[in-house]
Structure formats: structure tokens, C-alpha cells
Amino acid sequence: MSQATASLNGIDFPLISGETILEFSRRIESEHTIPTLCDDSRLEPYGSCRVCSVDVALSADGPRKVMASCHTPVSNGMHVFTHSPRVEKLRRNIIELVLSDLPEQNLPMQGVPIKDNVNRTEFEQVVLETGVSEVRFVGRKSVDSLQTDEKGSICDTSHPYMRMDLSMCIDCNRCVRACDEIQGEQVLSVSGRGFDAHIIKGQDVSFKESDCVSCGACAQTCPTGAISDVFREQLTLVPAESVETVRTVCSYCGVGCNLEVSVKDNKILSIEAPKDAAVNSGHTCLKGRYAWRFYNHPDRLTTPMIKKEGQLTPVSWTEAFDYLANKLQTIKAEHGPDAIAGISSARCTNEENYLLQKMLRAVIGTNNIDCCARVCHSPTAYGMQKSFGTGAATNSIDDLKQTEFILLIGANPTAAHPVTGAKIKQKVMKGTPLIVIDPVKTELAKYAQWHIQLRPGTNVAVLNMMAYYIISENLIDERFVQTRTEDYQSYANAILALDIDELALISGVDKDLVKSAAIAYANANKAMSFHGLGVTEHSQGSRAIMCIADLVMLTGNIGSQGVGMNPLRGQNNVQGAADMGCQPHQGAGYFTVDDEKNSEYYQQHYGIQNGLVDNVTPWPAVNGYKIPEMFNAAIAGDLKALWIMGEDVVQTDPNQQHVVASLSNLDLLVVQEIFLSETAKMADVVLPGTSFLEKNGTFTNGERRVQKVNAAVPPKSGCKTDGQIIVEMMNALGHSQPTYDADTMLQEIADVVPFFAGITWENLGDNGLQWPVEKGGKDTQILHQENFTRGLGKFHFYEFEESTEVLEHGEEFPFILTTSRNLEHYNAGTMTRRTANELIVSEDVLLINPNDAASKGIKDQSQVKLFSARGEIELKAEISDKVSDGVLFTTFHFPELMINRVTGDVTDKHTKCPEYKVVSVDVAAV
Ligand code: SF4
């Protein structure tokens, strides 16, 4: 069959099925494109302004018809004329009519921006291109009908980042549609008619008073600047040619949004989202788009410091490296290499993580290296490795487009993974069924058909109930279970022997609700599961992961598009930190370190001769300390030196008193940081590192996508990239390591890590590659398609076990505290609190159910005391039905609160991930 073609302005071009005329034209004529006003490629075609109208004929000599190109499909044999005299005339008329809507002073063809060579707004550009120079129509939008603030201004300046001046609005409704279709927030709408029509927020309130989540989608799409952001406004004030744009990847959550950074004279002006980004298609949350000014905050560390007479004292880099080399070699000589440990950072690049583990293993000679996956998703990696053979997301977030059912467990993605959260919300609002298993009534729980609001810590009980109903109702995928899995029968026997009434009582859920959810999940054609730290940060975290894997295998929801098991990774590069070997039991590429063949493999790649990392220290062949074990070893006096790259363990790790006591007992604490964090304050040596905006490298997001991080600005004066710091330290310790360069480092990693084998700096392109990547560059969107990595998928049965926290302290401290993040801040808040996000949310609060508040005499917004077996804190209470009776909830972003004074020592049985989600506490009015 011959290729379908259409003619564009007299020349034939091949068609792509499903394209509109506008898409066809843009694909072919990058220069001479059709002007548009209401179009945005991220939004559904709207066809309202008609500026994109073109002449269309179905044969060369056939009659021509004017059609809106944005929503007319292009078809075989079609003839399209984009700039015929009559469509150009039509466009001028439309533009004139649109202009007649604007107050006189805002007519762009009378204003400076059109004449001067500065960044024009999209609307100004269209006016210029269509050649309209006067407006013949009478009548004007009245600015009198627009709401004013207390100063009489019609510009809403109530938000730290966003502005709205409706005197510039042309009623294209792109902002309203962006709010609905991209974010799913539905904050914006239109009020009034004719010249009185105007955009409102909520019930016509200010940005601040509205439910706006500050994603900036409206500001990015607005073609006139009527809605803008404070950073984007700066762009319009400088010549376009003086601004450079750099594409990089957000360093907050594991979604891995691409960012387009506008830079002038080594200063960042604004950040937007590239529309062609595979991960985020022109969208971000407020952290990625707005919370970046920490990068040149006055609090930045700019010089190395050594503690002298109790004071951190500025020193030169040479003095710092000499001091450290001497100190580390002395500790190693006196106490052995295992007296030294390192904690790497999920904020840093793959290359930097790789280097830190290499320094510990190949230079110091110890496997004492761990990363923050320990305190978040180590149970995911462990459990999925046990069930499937690979401990990473099986599918891509883009598979949401194909899925027909969503199971969300222990995750609040609209707050913690906002761009993915918005996609899930969009999907559910369009009718895809959703089960939420979560003790908190999260935003997505409100949209869910099934919200199973279990008692914190009882995931295994509820997941086993789901399995019970799937098996007892004969809803398993027989063929899949027979051909792709093992140990089904013993698993099914154990599940069917469970006492469902008892499990319902333990977990506090309605068994009929669980039954109906389980049946719906099993009957779905394609179901995707997502889970977060509400699954992993438990004493049965790894076991709950294997229970989810059981459900996935029972229903055959793995190995194809629109299904799978997808952990929502917490930090931007936590996947990468683990991939790079920042774990005490597995090196780069997940080879176990206590296996002789693997030891040889690493030695060969790291150039280790005769099995010795130096002349005396043997290659390390036993598992190292996990993070909690490092703290215990420091208390016991076995660990003498700890190197921490970009982690604030004093604030983020549980049982803060224990952490502080451990760090205080070290002979040497080294902290690489960008700010003087709570941990850095305790350090003997502080080394000023750099933010993601100042470095090159790669991050791996939660869907195994390795993406390029490109420096937008040079390292702040006095600082070094974290990779360069480690390289110089390795050299100071006698190991020859070339200077930090992302490209060269990536080559070394591709040599060591088999699933990086086909990755090069060049072939990552703009949108990266999903590992495993074969030599030649072929990447993998879906894992376990024909076989599981381990061969057959393995069923595991675990019974519910009560947490020792509840068993030991539940009687004295009868409430259960569970913790999570909010949208505006990130973990310890080190970065977000140094941005205007602090003006939006400025404290952590404690959510308490109305019944509990009444019984404790606690008033809304009053101070309360929260105490556990470890310690106590004071914070503000907020009465909320988001939590059930007996459950309390808070976030942990503000160091002054120190929430980890009350959290405990219980950890996951297999991985030692702390049980942040179940803390026995009591609460009292102050
Ligand atoms: Fe950054 Fe995550 Fe927000 Fe995307 S969703 S902009 S990766 S914090």
C-alpha cells in the first residue's frame, strides 16, 4: 500500500496517523507555522479563536473550505493552504476583534514590546505576524468590573510567585484549561459575559485564598502575561539573545521532571518545563518551577572548614584534603578500614554516588557505604528482588495512558510526586477506577472508589485479605500463575487458611469494602499498582512489598503495557544511588559483595592488583554496615569516621537523640553540604559542595530513566562539585582518579554496571534512556515481559505481625503517629525553606481527629505536646477528619520542631529501614 500523503502549500508530505492539520504543518514547516492563540499542544484542541484557520481542499482543483487546523484531522490527499489571502484576512479580523477586548493602554501594537527587540509575549508575536496595526471596532473590556485589592490594584499580587493582571487577558481560556487538563485542580473558571467576561480563582478570590497548588501551568500557558510568574516577568525585560537556556532535571522528587533554565550572565532568571519532555510534558510542580533560589542563597557554604577548638574554622581546600588524608589514614592504620563509613546522597548525580562508593571500597577498603534508600525504599528493592529478581519499577509512568485500573498503596503522590499525582488524578477524573489503601484521607482518596483506611502498620493484613478474596473468588490469572510463577500452591493454602474477620478487626477496615476492591482489581483488564513509603517504612515493609508483588502475579498484571508494580521513589536520584552501589551488600550494578567472583569482577574494573586496595588492605569481601548499624557501631566505638555527602541525618533519621549521640562519639565526621545543616554543625570537617544547578551528570528517576543533568551556572565561588571533591580526596589518599567529568565517569560506569552498558553521554539525548540499556542504545520501558529477571516470579506468604513499637509502647502511648511530606516542602526543608515556599507553608502541624481532639480538650490551631518513649516536642494542632480516631499525622520539614525526637528504633526486619510510619505517642493540650 502506498504511503498516505497530504499537500502543504503545494508540496506533498507523508502523513502520521492521527495528526491534526496543525500538527502536520508544525512537523513539516518549523519556520512558516500557522499562528494560534487558544492552542497549547499539552491541551485538548479547543477550536475557539479560529486564528489557526487554513484553506483546505480535498483535491488539487476542488473547492476550498476554511477550517480550524487545530482540531481538523489531516487526511490522505488533502490540500492545505496555510497562508492564502482569505485566511490571512480572516486572521487579521480575528486579531482585531481580540484586541478590541483589551483596554486601550494594553494594545500591543501600540506598546514598546513589539518595536523593541526583547522577549515578546506569544500574543504580541501573533499580532506582529498577522500585521494588525489598528483596531477599527469600538467597545472595550472595562477594567472597572475587575476585582481590586485593598490598594485598588487590579493585579493580584497575593502569591509569592504568581501574578494576575486581567487587563491583559484575551479570554483564550488556556489558563482555565491548563488548570483542568494538566493539573486537574479546577481552580480557574470564567465569570461574566461579553466585555465583562473574566477569569476568576475559586469564588473570585485572590491566589492566596484560593486552592491553587502553585504549579504554574496557567502562567506557562498564558499567551499575554495576564497570568505570569515573578521569574518569567524578568525574562521579558532583557534582550532575548542575551538569555541562554539549559535543559536539566529537577532535584526534588523521583518523578524526574525536565526543566528549562533561563540564564543570563551566570544568573538564573526563570525555570519552565520543556513541552517535549517525556517525563513531564511541559508541566512541573511548584518545587521544580519556583523553589530554586536556594542555589545562590546567602547561607550557602563557600569555604571548607575544620573544627578547631570547637569552632568550624575556614581553611583552604589543600589544608582540608591534607587534614582528611592524614586523619583517614591514621584511623585506618589504627582501627582497620571498617572503622570508616560513608553515606551518599540521592541529591547527587549517579557519577558522584558511584565515586563515593568507589572511594570507600577501592581506596579505603570497606563495604561500609549506604544511602538514603535505607530510610525509604530499601524494602522495595529487597522485596521486588525476592519476588521478581529486579528491585525497580517494572513500567513507565506514561503507561497510565493505557491502564484501566489503579491500585495506590501508602502514597500521597499529589503532595509527594506532584506531576505523577496530577496524571493519576486526571486519569481517575476521566473514569479509571482507583483503590487507595492509606490510613490518611489523602487528596486522591477523595477521588477513589475504594478508600481502605487501615490502621497504620497493618498493610500486610489488608494485602493478604485482598489476596484471599482474589483466590477464593477464583479470579486468579491461571495461565500466568501456571507458566510464569513458582510456589503458588503453598502460598494459596496459607492465604486461604487466614481468619479474615480477625484481620479486618486488626486493621480496622470493612471486609466487604476490601472484598469489592479485590474483585474489581482482579477483574480489571490492565491494572497498575503504585506504592510509596506508607508501605516500606514499616517493620513489615519488605514483606508488604512481596505481598503487593503477590497480588500483581495473581492477576497477571506484569510484563506488558499499562500494568506492573511501580514504586514512587522518594528522592530524585535514590534509584541511581542504589544502582551505583551505595549499599553495604551490593556494589555498582547490584552484584553481592560477599561473592568471590563478584569481588574479582570489581577488582578487575577498579584496577586493584593482588587483591589489595593499597599495599596492605585487602579488597573488602563482607557486607558493610547499614545506616542504623553505622550509628550503633559509632556508639559502641567500632566506627571512628563517617563521611556524609549531602544528607542531614540529624534531622531526617529516626530517634534523633541516638543519632546525635552516635555522631558525637566519632573521631571524624566529614560532611559535604551546601548549607550548614544540623548534621554539618556537628562535623569536624565541612566541605562546600554544589547544587544540581551547578553540575553535570545524570539522575535516574523512579521509572529507571537515566537523564542528563546539565550545569546551568558554574559552581558558586569557593565550592566544588561533589564529584570533584571525592576525586581530589581519592587522589590525596593515593588513588589516581581523573578529574570529575560526567561523560568520562559515565563511560567508566557503563563498563562496570551491565544495565548501563549501552549508555553514553551523547545517546542519552534530551529524554534519557530507561535501563537496562543494551550496547547500541536500545533501552527498556517494560521489565519482565517474557521472563522474570529471576526466571519465575516467586510467591511469598507472610502473616501479619504487630510492630514491636505498638507491643512495647502502645499501652502507655495509645495514639499512632504517622508522618509524610507536604507539597510545598521537601524532606528536611534545607532547600525549600530557603525559597518563598516558606511564605506558603511555614510550619509543620499535627492533624488530629475531631473525636480525639474533643476527648483531649485540644482546640483547633492550639499548641499541643506530643510525646513518645524517646522524647517530646510541641507543635500546633489542626483538627481534621483526614485521620481516623487514634491516628495522628504530621510532616517533618522544619528543624526547629525536630519530629525525630519522638520517632523510634524499630526497623524493617530485612533491610533495617526505619518504621517512621508507626510511632506510639500520646498528645496533650499545652
Ligand atoms: Fe520536581 Fe517532582 Fe515537582 Fe517534578 S514533580 S517538578 S520532579 S518535585
XYZ file of N, CA, C and O in Angstrom, residues 632-760:
516
model
N 24.906 2.544 65.505
C 25.164 1.654 66.643
C 26.659 1.410 66.810
O 27.185 1.388 67.923
N 27.351 1.225 65.665
C 28.789 0.959 65.729
C 29.550 2.174 66.262
O 30.560 2.031 66.967
N 29.057 3.358 65.940
C 29.715 4.572 66.455
C 29.549 4.646 67.971
O 30.500 4.967 68.699
N 28.353 4.333 68.445
C 28.111 4.338 69.901
C 29.011 3.299 70.580
O 29.588 3.552 71.633
N 29.157 2.143 69.908
C 29.969 1.066 70.500
C 31.464 1.343 70.379
O 32.287 0.613 70.926
N 31.839 2.376 69.624
C 33.259 2.713 69.474
C 33.936 1.958 68.330
O 35.147 2.044 68.158
N 33.156 1.194 67.558
C 33.761 0.432 66.454
C 33.900 1.278 65.189
O 34.773 1.039 64.361
N 33.003 2.228 65.021
C 33.096 3.109 63.859
C 33.721 4.426 64.321
O 33.238 5.044 65.277
N 34.786 4.849 63.625
C 35.530 6.037 64.071
C 35.339 7.236 63.147
O 35.479 8.376 63.582
N 35.084 6.946 61.868
C 34.969 8.068 60.917
C 33.768 7.852 60.007
O 33.522 6.737 59.549
N 33.026 8.929 59.771
C 31.864 8.841 58.887
C 31.911 10.002 57.893
O 32.069 11.163 58.302
N 31.795 9.662 56.613
C 31.791 10.675 55.535
C 30.363 10.763 55.010
O 29.830 9.786 54.494
N 29.731 11.923 55.177
C 28.340 12.077 54.740
C 28.288 13.079 53.597
O 28.702 14.231 53.746
N 27.749 12.619 52.465
C 27.620 13.516 51.315
C 26.146 13.933 51.196
O 25.291 13.135 50.825
N 25.847 15.180 51.549
C 24.535 15.750 51.269
C 23.354 15.118 51.966
O 22.264 15.074 51.404
N 23.514 14.633 53.168
C 22.384 14.109 53.948
C 22.399 14.778 55.315
O 23.457 14.951 55.914
N 21.210 15.128 55.790
C 21.111 15.753 57.110
C 20.511 14.727 58.073
O 19.358 14.820 58.479
N 21.327 13.734 58.430
C 20.802 12.598 59.203
C 20.284 13.013 60.581
O 19.393 12.371 61.128
N 20.829 14.101 61.127
C 20.347 14.542 62.450
C 18.869 14.894 62.363
O 18.090 14.624 63.265
N 18.499 15.480 61.236
C 17.094 15.872 61.113
C 16.216 14.778 60.517
O 15.037 14.691 60.825
N 16.791 13.945 59.653
C 15.914 13.034 58.913
C 15.865 11.616 59.469
O 14.934 10.886 59.160
N 16.848 11.214 60.245
C 16.833 9.819 60.689
C 16.119 9.696 62.039
O 16.092 10.640 62.819
N 15.532 8.522 62.293
C 14.702 8.391 63.490
C 15.517 8.377 64.780
O 16.710 8.104 64.757
N 14.825 8.648 65.858
C 15.424 8.696 67.204
C 16.641 9.627 67.200
O 17.793 9.200 67.312
N 16.336 10.898 67.115
C 17.394 11.891 66.938
C 18.442 11.868 68.052
O 19.638 12.054 67.795
N 18.000 11.631 69.265
C 18.957 11.615 70.376
C 20.036 10.568 70.141
O 21.221 10.779 70.434
N 19.608 9.415 69.607
C 20.535 8.323 69.326
C 21.499 8.728 68.202
O 22.709 8.476 68.299
N 20.971 9.381 67.178
C 21.814 9.803 66.050
C 22.868 10.804 66.532
O 24.062 10.681 66.234
N 22.417 11.769 67.324
C 23.342 12.804 67.817
C 24.420 12.161 68.702
O 25.612 12.460 68.578
N 23.996 11.234 69.570
C 24.974 10.565 70.438
C 25.990 9.802 69.594
O 27.192 9.808 69.890
N 25.526 9.177 68.492
C 26.436 8.403 67.631
C 27.455 9.324 66.959
O 28.659 9.054 66.988
N 26.959 10.398 66.389
C 27.874 11.294 65.674
C 28.870 11.930 66.650
O 30.028 12.163 66.301
N 28.400 12.193 67.860
C 29.289 12.821 68.854
C 30.418 11.883 69.255
O 31.457 12.315 69.738
N 30.208 10.590 69.066
C 31.203 9.609 69.516
C 32.258 9.290 68.465
O 33.144 8.478 68.707
N 32.128 9.920 67.292
C 33.094 9.647 66.217
C 34.384 10.446 66.430
O 34.363 11.520 67.033
N 35.472 9.940 65.856
C 36.719 10.728 65.847
C 36.709 11.718 64.686
O 37.389 12.736 64.714
N 35.974 11.356 63.628
C 35.971 12.225 62.447
C 34.613 12.161 61.755
O 34.196 11.094 61.299
N 33.947 13.305 61.702
C 32.712 13.397 60.922
C 32.960 14.404 59.796
O 33.278 15.572 60.049
N 32.843 13.933 58.553
C 33.046 14.797 57.380
C 31.694 14.993 56.710
O 30.980 14.014 56.461
N 31.331 16.231 56.420
C 30.043 16.480 55.778
C 30.256 17.342 54.531
O 30.816 18.435 54.606
N 29.821 16.808 53.398
C 29.784 17.594 52.148
C 28.392 18.172 52.084
O 27.411 17.435 52.070
N 28.260 19.483 52.008
C 26.928 20.107 52.065
C 26.911 21.417 51.322
O 27.962 21.980 51.006
N 25.699 21.922 51.067
C 25.618 23.268 50.505
C 25.208 24.286 51.580
O 25.420 25.478 51.411
N 24.610 23.808 52.669
C 24.264 24.688 53.798
C 24.774 24.065 55.103
O 25.007 22.853 55.160
N 24.875 24.882 56.122
C 25.302 24.358 57.421
C 24.088 23.682 58.081
O 23.391 24.261 58.910
N 23.841 22.447 57.662
C 22.690 21.685 58.166
C 22.921 21.306 59.628
O 24.014 21.520 60.173
N 21.913 20.712 60.236
C 22.056 20.266 61.631
C 23.209 19.271 61.742
O 23.948 19.274 62.721
N 23.370 18.421 60.732
C 24.466 17.438 60.751
C 25.806 18.139 60.521
O 26.795 17.843 61.200
N 25.815 19.091 59.570
C 27.071 19.798 59.277
C 27.570 20.552 60.510
O 28.780 20.672 60.735
N 26.634 21.054 61.330
C 27.049 21.775 62.542
C 27.871 20.884 63.467
O 28.684 21.363 64.240
N 27.618 19.565 63.395
C 28.346 18.639 64.276
C 29.659 18.156 63.663
O 30.427 17.445 64.320
N 29.913 18.521 62.393
C 31.042 17.929 61.662
C 32.391 18.430 62.164
O 32.519 19.533 62.697
N 33.413 17.597 61.956
C 34.800 18.022 62.202
C 35.347 18.713 60.964
O 36.198 19.584 61.066
N 34.856 18.274 59.804
C 35.274 18.915 58.550
C 34.031 19.121 57.684
O 33.245 18.185 57.492
N 33.852 20.337 57.188
C 32.733 20.630 56.289
C 33.305 21.015 54.928
O 34.221 21.842 54.847
N 32.786 20.387 53.870
C 33.277 20.653 52.520
C 32.129 21.228 51.694
O 31.084 20.574 51.554
N 32.277 22.442 51.152
C 31.157 23.063 50.435
C 30.958 22.462 49.043
O 31.792 22.618 48.154
N 29.845 21.760 48.868
C 29.519 21.141 47.586
C 28.652 22.068 46.754
O 28.563 23.280 46.996
N 27.992 21.501 45.766
C 27.192 22.322 44.847
C 25.804 21.716 44.646
O 25.602 20.525 44.838
N 24.891 22.576 44.216
C 23.536 22.121 43.919
C 23.488 21.546 42.507
O 24.433 21.696 41.722
N 22.358 20.942 42.164
C 22.215 20.332 40.834
C 22.318 21.366 39.719
O 22.643 21.037 38.582
N 22.052 22.632 40.056
C 22.085 23.666 39.016
C 23.511 24.044 38.625
O 23.720 24.772 37.665
N 24.482 23.516 39.386
C 25.878 23.888 39.145
C 26.725 22.702 38.679
O 27.946 22.776 38.722
N 26.087 21.593 38.282
C 26.907 20.426 37.958
C 26.355 19.645 36.767
O 25.169 19.739 36.442
N 27.244 18.852 36.163
C 26.856 17.923 35.095
C 26.835 16.509 35.648
O 27.560 16.192 36.594
N 26.050 15.667 35.027
C 25.986 14.267 35.439
C 24.670 13.677 34.999
O 24.034 14.167 34.055
N 24.246 12.611 35.683
C 22.949 12.009 35.366
C 22.190 11.697 36.653
O 22.797 11.436 37.682
N 20.865 11.764 36.562
C 19.971 11.270 37.616
C 19.153 10.131 37.003
O 18.827 10.177 35.808
N 18.765 9.169 37.827
C 17.878 8.097 37.368
C 16.554 8.233 38.109
O 16.532 8.170 39.348
N 15.481 8.426 37.383
C 14.204 8.657 38.066
C 13.548 7.332 38.463
O 14.117 6.255 38.271
N 12.335 7.443 39.016
C 11.670 6.267 39.561
C 11.243 5.250 38.531
O 10.826 4.143 38.882
N 11.329 5.578 37.260
C 10.976 4.607 36.210
C 12.231 4.167 35.467
O 12.160 3.833 34.302
N 13.366 4.201 36.150
C 14.672 3.738 35.626
C 15.173 4.590 34.466
O 15.990 4.148 33.672
N 14.715 5.830 34.374
C 15.113 6.685 33.253
C 16.359 7.485 33.647
O 16.313 8.311 34.569
N 17.455 7.218 32.955
C 18.711 7.925 33.221
C 18.698 9.192 32.366
O 18.609 9.118 31.140
N 18.759 10.354 33.022
C 18.629 11.616 32.275
C 19.809 12.537 32.584
O 20.352 12.528 33.693
N 20.124 13.359 31.595
C 21.268 14.273 31.738
C 20.956 15.440 32.661
O 19.925 16.105 32.498
N 21.882 15.695 33.568
C 21.821 16.901 34.398
C 22.881 17.836 33.828
O 24.049 17.457 33.750
N 22.477 19.009 33.397
C 23.434 19.947 32.794
C 23.576 21.179 33.675
O 22.564 21.734 34.128
N 24.799 21.588 33.904
C 25.031 22.767 34.744
C 24.443 24.009 34.078
O 24.729 24.290 32.919
N 23.625 24.744 34.821
C 23.069 25.995 34.298
C 24.000 27.156 34.623
O 24.093 28.121 33.861
N 24.653 27.068 35.766
C 25.592 28.110 36.199
C 26.842 27.417 36.745
O 26.778 26.244 37.126
N 27.977 28.129 36.814
C 29.175 27.489 37.373
C 29.047 27.311 38.886
O 28.209 27.970 39.515
N 29.853 26.439 39.491
C 29.809 26.294 40.954
C 30.002 27.642 41.629
O 30.775 28.484 41.164
N 29.276 27.847 42.707
C 29.414 29.095 43.468
C 30.878 29.256 43.884
O 31.551 28.269 44.197
N 31.318 30.486 43.872
C 32.722 30.736 44.173
C 33.120 30.084 45.503
O 32.440 30.241 46.512
N 34.212 29.345 45.472
C 34.701 28.677 46.682
C 34.234 27.243 46.794
O 34.772 26.477 47.597
N 33.226 26.855 46.003
C 32.665 25.493 46.105
C 33.224 24.613 44.990
O 33.709 25.116 43.979
N 33.104 23.319 45.195
C 33.455 22.358 44.148
C 32.275 21.422 43.945
O 31.506 21.198 44.890
N 32.156 20.865 42.743
C 31.112 19.852 42.573
C 31.445 18.694 43.513
O 32.620 18.426 43.811
N 30.412 17.995 43.953
C 30.636 16.917 44.916
C 31.517 15.821 44.326
O 32.315 15.207 45.029
N 31.364 15.600 42.997
C 32.199 14.605 42.340
C 33.666 15.004 42.378
O 34.551 14.182 42.647
N 33.931 16.287 42.144
C 35.307 16.761 42.147
C 35.919 16.649 43.546
O 37.085 16.313 43.706
N 35.102 16.904 44.569
C 35.601 16.784 45.951
C 36.085 15.354 46.206
O 37.176 15.126 46.736
N 35.283 14.383 45.766
C 35.667 12.986 46.032
C 36.891 12.602 45.205
O 37.803 11.939 45.699
N 36.901 13.059 43.954
C 38.069 12.765 43.116
C 39.347 13.279 43.791
O 40.354 12.572 43.900
N 39.303 14.518 44.289
C 40.514 15.094 44.899
C 40.869 14.359 46.188
O 42.030 14.195 46.533
N 39.832 13.894 46.902
C 40.107 13.136 48.135
C 40.748 11.792 47.784
O 41.703 11.355 48.438
N 40.231 11.149 46.714
C 40.815 9.862 46.303
C 42.282 10.046 45.934
O 43.132 9.237 46.307
N 42.562 11.112 45.215
C 43.952 11.365 44.827
C 44.817 11.659 46.050
O 45.949 11.189 46.149
N 44.238 12.417 46.997
C 45.005 12.720 48.222
C 45.296 11.449 49.016
O 46.274 11.376 49.752
N 44.428 10.440 48.831
C 44.645 9.162 49.529
C 45.507 8.201 48.707
O 45.671 7.036 49.061
N 46.001 8.673 47.555
C 46.950 7.880 46.782
C 46.348 7.104 45.636
O 47.034 6.323 44.974
N 45.041 7.268 45.382
C 44.415 6.558 44.258
C 44.277 7.525 43.092
O 43.718 8.603 43.237
N 44.782 7.130 41.944
C 44.728 8.046 40.804
C 43.340 7.996 40.144
O 42.950 6.976 39.585
N 42.595 9.089 40.257
C 41.258 9.167 39.654
C 41.190 10.457 38.847
O 41.447 11.541 39.377
N 40.862 10.348 37.557
C 40.839 11.573 36.724
C 39.819 12.591 37.232
O 38.852 12.222 37.896
N 40.020 13.827 36.860
C 39.150 14.922 37.304
C 37.688 14.637 36.948
O 37.408 13.930 35.975
N 36.744 15.187 37.734
C 35.320 14.852 37.553
C 34.806 15.396 36.232
O 34.848 16.603 35.981
N 34.302 14.488 35.448
C 33.736 14.868 34.152
C 32.649 13.828 33.869
O 32.913 12.623 33.847
N 31.421 14.307 33.705
C 30.275 13.398 33.637
C 30.419 12.387 32.512
O 30.122 11.203 32.677
N 30.877 12.842 31.373
C 31.000 11.984 30.196
C 31.950 10.810 30.478
O 31.624 9.635 30.274
N 33.160 11.149 31.003
C 34.158 10.106 31.266
C 33.682 9.170 32.367
O 33.850 7.946 32.292
N 33.059 9.748 33.394
C 32.569 8.912 34.500
C 31.513 7.935 33.996
O 31.471 6.780 34.410
N 30.662 8.440 33.098
C 29.591 7.587 32.572
C 30.183 6.415 31.787
O 29.669 5.296 31.838
N 31.299 6.663 31.104
C 31.959 5.566 30.383
C 32.444 4.508 31.363
O 32.305 3.309 31.137
N 33.022 4.967 32.496
C 33.520 4.004 33.492
C 32.353 3.203 34.069
O 32.431 1.978 34.229
N 31.240 3.911 34.364
C 30.075 3.225 34.941
C 29.510 2.208 33.946
O 29.183 1.067 34.307
N 29.423 2.597 32.669
C 28.871 1.688 31.656
C 29.718 0.424 31.541
O 29.223 -0.644 31.200
N 30.983 0.552 31.881
C 31.884 -0.588 31.832
C 31.627 -1.554 33.003
O 31.774 -2.763 32.868
N 31.234 -0.987 34.150
C 31.073 -1.797 35.366
C 29.641 -2.303 35.531
O 29.410 -3.446 35.929
N 28.662 -1.427 35.238
C 27.255 -1.751 35.519
C 26.601 -2.294 34.246
O 26.398 -1.553 33.282
N 26.281 -3.581 34.209
C 25.807 -4.180 32.946
C 24.571 -3.487 32.384
O 24.450 -3.350 31.165
N 23.649 -3.027 33.252
C 22.432 -2.444 32.681
C 22.635 -0.995 32.212
O 21.720 -0.361 31.710
N 23.855 -0.480 32.374
C 24.236 0.811 31.795
C 25.104 0.618 30.541
O 25.592 1.598 29.984
N 25.271 -0.618 30.110
C 26.275 -0.922 29.078
C 26.124 -0.058 27.821
O 27.111 0.342 27.213
N 24.890 0.237 27.431
C 24.699 0.987 26.185
C 24.499 2.474 26.381
O 24.109 3.180 25.441
N 24.746 2.971 27.583
C 24.519 4.401 27.839
C 25.790 5.199 27.572
O 26.864 4.869 28.071
N 25.654 6.232 26.761
C 26.740 7.206 26.610
C 26.137 8.591 26.831
O 24.913 8.766 26.738
